[in-house]
XYZ file of C-alpha atoms in Angstrom:
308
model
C -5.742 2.675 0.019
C -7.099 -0.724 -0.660
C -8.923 -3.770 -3.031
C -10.719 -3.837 -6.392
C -13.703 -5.834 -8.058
C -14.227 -7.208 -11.626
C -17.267 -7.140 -14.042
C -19.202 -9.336 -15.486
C -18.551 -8.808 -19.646
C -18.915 -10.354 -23.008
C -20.821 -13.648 -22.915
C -21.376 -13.315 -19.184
C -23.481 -9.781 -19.658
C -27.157 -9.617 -17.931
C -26.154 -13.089 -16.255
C -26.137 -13.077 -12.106
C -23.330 -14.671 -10.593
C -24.271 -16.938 -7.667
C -23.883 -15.504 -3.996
C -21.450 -17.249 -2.309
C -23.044 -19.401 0.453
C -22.444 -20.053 4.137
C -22.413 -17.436 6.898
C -19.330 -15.696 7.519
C -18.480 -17.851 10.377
C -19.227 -20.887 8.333
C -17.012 -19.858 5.337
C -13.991 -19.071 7.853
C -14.332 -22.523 9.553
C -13.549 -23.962 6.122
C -11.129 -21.934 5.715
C -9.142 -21.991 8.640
C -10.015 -25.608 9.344
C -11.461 -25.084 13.189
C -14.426 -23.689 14.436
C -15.365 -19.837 14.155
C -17.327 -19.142 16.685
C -18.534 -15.626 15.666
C -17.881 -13.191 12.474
C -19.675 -9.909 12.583
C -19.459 -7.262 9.464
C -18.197 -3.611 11.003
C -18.140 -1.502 7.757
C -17.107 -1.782 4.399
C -13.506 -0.061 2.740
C -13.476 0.200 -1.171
C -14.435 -2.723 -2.945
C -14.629 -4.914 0.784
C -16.294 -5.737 3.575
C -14.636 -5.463 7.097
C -15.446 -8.021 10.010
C -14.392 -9.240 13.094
C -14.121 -12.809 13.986
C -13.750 -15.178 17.172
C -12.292 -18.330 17.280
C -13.170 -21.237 19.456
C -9.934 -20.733 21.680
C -10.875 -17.100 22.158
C -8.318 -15.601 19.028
C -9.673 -12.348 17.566
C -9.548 -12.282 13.751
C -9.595 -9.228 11.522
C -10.993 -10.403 8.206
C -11.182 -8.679 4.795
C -13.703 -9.934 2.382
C -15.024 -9.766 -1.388
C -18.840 -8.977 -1.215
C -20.885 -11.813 -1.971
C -22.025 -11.109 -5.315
C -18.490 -9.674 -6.382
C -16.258 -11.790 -8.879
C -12.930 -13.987 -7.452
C -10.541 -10.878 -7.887
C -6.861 -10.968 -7.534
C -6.607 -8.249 -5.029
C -6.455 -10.160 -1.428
C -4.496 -12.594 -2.792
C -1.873 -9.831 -3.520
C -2.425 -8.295 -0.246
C -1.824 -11.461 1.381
C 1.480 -12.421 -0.901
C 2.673 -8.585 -0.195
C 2.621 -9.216 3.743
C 4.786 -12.773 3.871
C 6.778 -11.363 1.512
C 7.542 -7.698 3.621
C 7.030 -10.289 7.177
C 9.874 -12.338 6.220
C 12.428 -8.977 6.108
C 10.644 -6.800 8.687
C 11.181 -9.055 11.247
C 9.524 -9.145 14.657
C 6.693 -8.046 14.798
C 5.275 -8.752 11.753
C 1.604 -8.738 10.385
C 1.802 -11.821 7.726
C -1.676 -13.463 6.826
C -3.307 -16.489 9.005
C -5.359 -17.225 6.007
C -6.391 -16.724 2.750
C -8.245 -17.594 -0.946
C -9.182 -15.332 -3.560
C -12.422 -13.993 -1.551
C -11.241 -13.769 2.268
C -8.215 -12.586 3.620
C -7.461 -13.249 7.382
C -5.284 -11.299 9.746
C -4.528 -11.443 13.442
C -6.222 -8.795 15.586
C -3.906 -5.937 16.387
C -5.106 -4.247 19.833
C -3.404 -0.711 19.211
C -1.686 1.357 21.783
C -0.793 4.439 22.033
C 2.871 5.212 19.917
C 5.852 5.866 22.214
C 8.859 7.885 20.784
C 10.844 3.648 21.745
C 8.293 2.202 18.969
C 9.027 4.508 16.540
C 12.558 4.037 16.586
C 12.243 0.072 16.588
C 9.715 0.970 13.357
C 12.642 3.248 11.811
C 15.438 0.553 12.282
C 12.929 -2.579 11.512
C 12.253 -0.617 8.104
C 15.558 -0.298 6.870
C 15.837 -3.678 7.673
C 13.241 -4.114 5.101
C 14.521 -2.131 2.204
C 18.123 -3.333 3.098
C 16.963 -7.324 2.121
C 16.340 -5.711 -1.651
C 14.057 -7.110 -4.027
C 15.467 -9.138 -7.551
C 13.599 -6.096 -9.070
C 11.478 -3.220 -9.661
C 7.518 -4.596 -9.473
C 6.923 -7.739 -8.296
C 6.168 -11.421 -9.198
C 1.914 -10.612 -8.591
C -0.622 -8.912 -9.964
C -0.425 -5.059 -8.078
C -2.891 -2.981 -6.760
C -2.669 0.542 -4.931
C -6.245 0.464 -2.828
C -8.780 -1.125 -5.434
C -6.797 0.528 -8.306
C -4.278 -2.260 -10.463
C -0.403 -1.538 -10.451
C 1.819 -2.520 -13.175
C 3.886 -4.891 -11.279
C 6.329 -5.864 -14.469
C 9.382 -6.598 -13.414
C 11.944 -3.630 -14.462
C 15.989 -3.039 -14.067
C 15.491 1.053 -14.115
C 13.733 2.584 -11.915
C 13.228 6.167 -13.755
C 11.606 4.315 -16.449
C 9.440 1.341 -13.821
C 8.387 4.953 -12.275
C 8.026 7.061 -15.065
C 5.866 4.303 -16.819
C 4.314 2.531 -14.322
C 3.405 4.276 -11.272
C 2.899 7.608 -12.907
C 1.726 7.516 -16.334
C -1.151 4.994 -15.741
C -2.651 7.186 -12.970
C -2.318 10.697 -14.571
C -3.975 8.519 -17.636
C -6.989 7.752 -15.014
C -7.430 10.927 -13.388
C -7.360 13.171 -16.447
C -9.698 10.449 -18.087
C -12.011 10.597 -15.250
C -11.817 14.264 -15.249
C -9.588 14.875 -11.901
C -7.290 16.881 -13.842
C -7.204 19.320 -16.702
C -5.168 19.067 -19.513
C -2.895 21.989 -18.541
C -2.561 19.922 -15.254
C -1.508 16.969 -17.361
C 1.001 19.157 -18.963
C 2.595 19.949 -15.444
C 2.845 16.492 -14.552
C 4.455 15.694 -17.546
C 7.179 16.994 -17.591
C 8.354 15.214 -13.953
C 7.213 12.084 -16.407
C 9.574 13.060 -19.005
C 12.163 14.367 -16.234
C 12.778 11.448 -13.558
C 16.033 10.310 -14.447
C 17.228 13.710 -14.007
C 15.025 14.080 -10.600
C 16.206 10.468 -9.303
C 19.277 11.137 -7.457
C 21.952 8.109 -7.723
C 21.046 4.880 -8.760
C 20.446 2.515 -5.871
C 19.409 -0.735 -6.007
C 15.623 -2.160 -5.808
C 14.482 -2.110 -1.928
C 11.471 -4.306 -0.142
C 9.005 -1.378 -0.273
C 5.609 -1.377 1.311
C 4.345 0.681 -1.222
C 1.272 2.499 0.790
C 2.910 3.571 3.711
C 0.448 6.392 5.105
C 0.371 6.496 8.461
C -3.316 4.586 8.662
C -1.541 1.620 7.745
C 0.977 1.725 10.495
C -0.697 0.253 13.819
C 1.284 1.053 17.159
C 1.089 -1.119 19.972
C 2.807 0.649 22.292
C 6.415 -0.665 22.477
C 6.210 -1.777 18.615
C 4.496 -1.297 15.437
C 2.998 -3.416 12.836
C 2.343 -2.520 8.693
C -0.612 -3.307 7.154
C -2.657 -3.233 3.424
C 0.633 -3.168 1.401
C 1.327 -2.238 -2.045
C 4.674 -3.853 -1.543
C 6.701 -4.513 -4.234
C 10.567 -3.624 -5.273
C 10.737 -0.196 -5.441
C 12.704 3.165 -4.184
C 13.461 3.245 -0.657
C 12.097 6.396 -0.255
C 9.004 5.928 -1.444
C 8.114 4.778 1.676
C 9.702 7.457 3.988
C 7.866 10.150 1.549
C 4.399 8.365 2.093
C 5.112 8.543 5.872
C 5.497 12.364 5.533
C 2.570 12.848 3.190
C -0.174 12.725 5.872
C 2.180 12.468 8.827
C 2.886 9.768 11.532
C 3.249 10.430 15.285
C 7.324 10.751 16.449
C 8.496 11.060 12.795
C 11.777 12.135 13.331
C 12.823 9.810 15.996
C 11.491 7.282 12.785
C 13.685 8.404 10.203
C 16.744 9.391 12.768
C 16.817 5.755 13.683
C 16.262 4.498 9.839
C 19.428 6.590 8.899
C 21.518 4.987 11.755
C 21.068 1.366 9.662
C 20.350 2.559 6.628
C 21.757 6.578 5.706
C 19.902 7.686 2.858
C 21.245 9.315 -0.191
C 22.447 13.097 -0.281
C 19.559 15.129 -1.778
C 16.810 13.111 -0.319
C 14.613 16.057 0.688
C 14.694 17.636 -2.246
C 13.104 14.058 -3.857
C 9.969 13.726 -1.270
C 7.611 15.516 -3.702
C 8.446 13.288 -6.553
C 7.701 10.236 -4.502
C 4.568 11.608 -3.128
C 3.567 12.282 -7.056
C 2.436 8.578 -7.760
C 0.162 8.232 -4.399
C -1.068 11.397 -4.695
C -2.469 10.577 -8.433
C -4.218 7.892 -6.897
C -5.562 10.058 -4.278
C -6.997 11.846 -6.996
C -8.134 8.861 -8.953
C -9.909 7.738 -5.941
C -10.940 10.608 -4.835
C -10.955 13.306 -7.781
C -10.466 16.742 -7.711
C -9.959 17.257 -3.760
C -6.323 16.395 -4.550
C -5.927 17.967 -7.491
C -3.793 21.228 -6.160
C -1.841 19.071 -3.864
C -1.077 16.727 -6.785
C 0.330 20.327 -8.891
C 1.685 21.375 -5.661
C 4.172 18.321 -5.769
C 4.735 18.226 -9.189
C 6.385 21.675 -8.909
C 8.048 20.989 -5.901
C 9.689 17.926 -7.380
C 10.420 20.340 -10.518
C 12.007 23.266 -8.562
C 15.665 23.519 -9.410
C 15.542 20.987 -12.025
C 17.616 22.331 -15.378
């Protein structure tokens, strides 16, 4: 899940904005400050265009771009502030930003590979590593976004409530609005809202999350692994692990066998995976609309079950 564009409004309405100018190649030899020998667009993702770019030394480039008529938005910029700030704890290897402004974001090329059950356990140990350097607090000091949706990124000190009230609430707001979800399946879903202090397990403190962590945005290249489009913010540790389950990942269990050996989660953990997968599934459904719904329910009941 990725990006997000902004409107033209008030005294801006019927007015065209400019198109930026300059070839692709052009605007990334500003940017980068030596010559691009070749960009090419290979699809567009959300609210962004995809290319692939060559520099004069040979160095492959993944790029992610605002369309040319689309607004400055915040949303690369956070992207690009989200990897640094997860690069500097994951350690080796790392996927942090060659380059950026608030229209291109620039990445190194990642040739994948095939996952090997060595990888994932250097990706199990390298992410507790992550969580383990913390955060100063729940959210994060950027503007958010899950895909091209915003996130409430204000900084909290409980994380029951920074769930509860911003990564839940705001998207069953947006699916029910956009018709995703009946009002008896609001109903359901509120009452994990009203519950999550009682579904949360022990306190623990804020971890370094990536906050999308489906296993698209986990590239293999054979002996390691890289993370990519982050939501990353301070948030639950297993967040993350949950989101790894919710649409699987290749070798799994040697993942998580090798996170507990640095960093042993809490007793009760399994019984909490539904109510993590809640907020990312809401934005599935936001996104996406009803095709989620039932798995969305499905969770909510599972993160209810045994609850009194």
């Amino acid at each position: 899940m990725e990006g997000g564009s902004v409107c033209a409004a008030g005294g801006d309405e019927g007015r065209r904005r400019d198109p930026v100018k300059g070839t692709m190649a052009e605007r990334l030899t500003a940017l980068l400050g030596h010559r691009v020998r070749r960009a090419a667009r290979a699809e567009r993702s959300h609210d962004w265009d995809i290319s692939y770019a060559e520099v004069e030394d040979g160095t492959r480039l993944f790029v992610k771009s605002l369309p040319r008529t689309a607004a400055p938005s915040a949303v690369l910029t956070s992207e690009a502030r989200g990897l640094t700030w997860l690069g500097r704890a994951f350690g080796s290897p790392a996927l942090e930003p060659v380059a950026w402004d608030d229209r291109i974001l620039v990445l190194p090329w990642v040739e994948e590979r095939e996952p090997s059950p060595s990888a994932a356990e250097r990706l199990g140990r390298r992410l507790a590593g992550m969580h383990l350097t913390g955060a100063d607090h729940f959210g994060a000091p950027w503007p958010g976004y899950v895909g091209p949706l915003p996130m409430d990124n204000t900084p909290s000190r409980k994380w029951p409530t920074f769930y509860a009230e911003q990564r839940l609430l705001p998207y069953l707001r947006r699916a029910a609005d956009q018709g995703g979800l009946t009002p008896s399946d609001v109903r359901i879903v509120e009452k994990v809202v009203d519950r999550v202090a009682d579904l949360a397990g022990d306190p623990e403190p804020p971890a370094r999350i990536h906050g999308d962590l489906w296993s698209g945005n986990v590239l293999w290249r054979g002996q390691d692994a890289v993370l990519v489009d982050p939501a990353a913010h301070g948030g639950h540790r297993e967040a993350d692990l949950a989101m790894l389950t919710l649409f699987g990942l290749p070798h799994l269990e040697r993942v998580r066998d090798a996170y507990n050996e640095v960093a042993p989660l809490a007793t009760g953990w399994r019984s909490r995976v539904a109510l993590h997968q809640l907020h990312p599934l809401l934005v599935h459904v936001c996104l996406f609309g009803a095709a989620y719904r039932t798995t969305v329910l499905e969770a909510a009941r599972a993160a209810l079950k045994g609850w009194s």
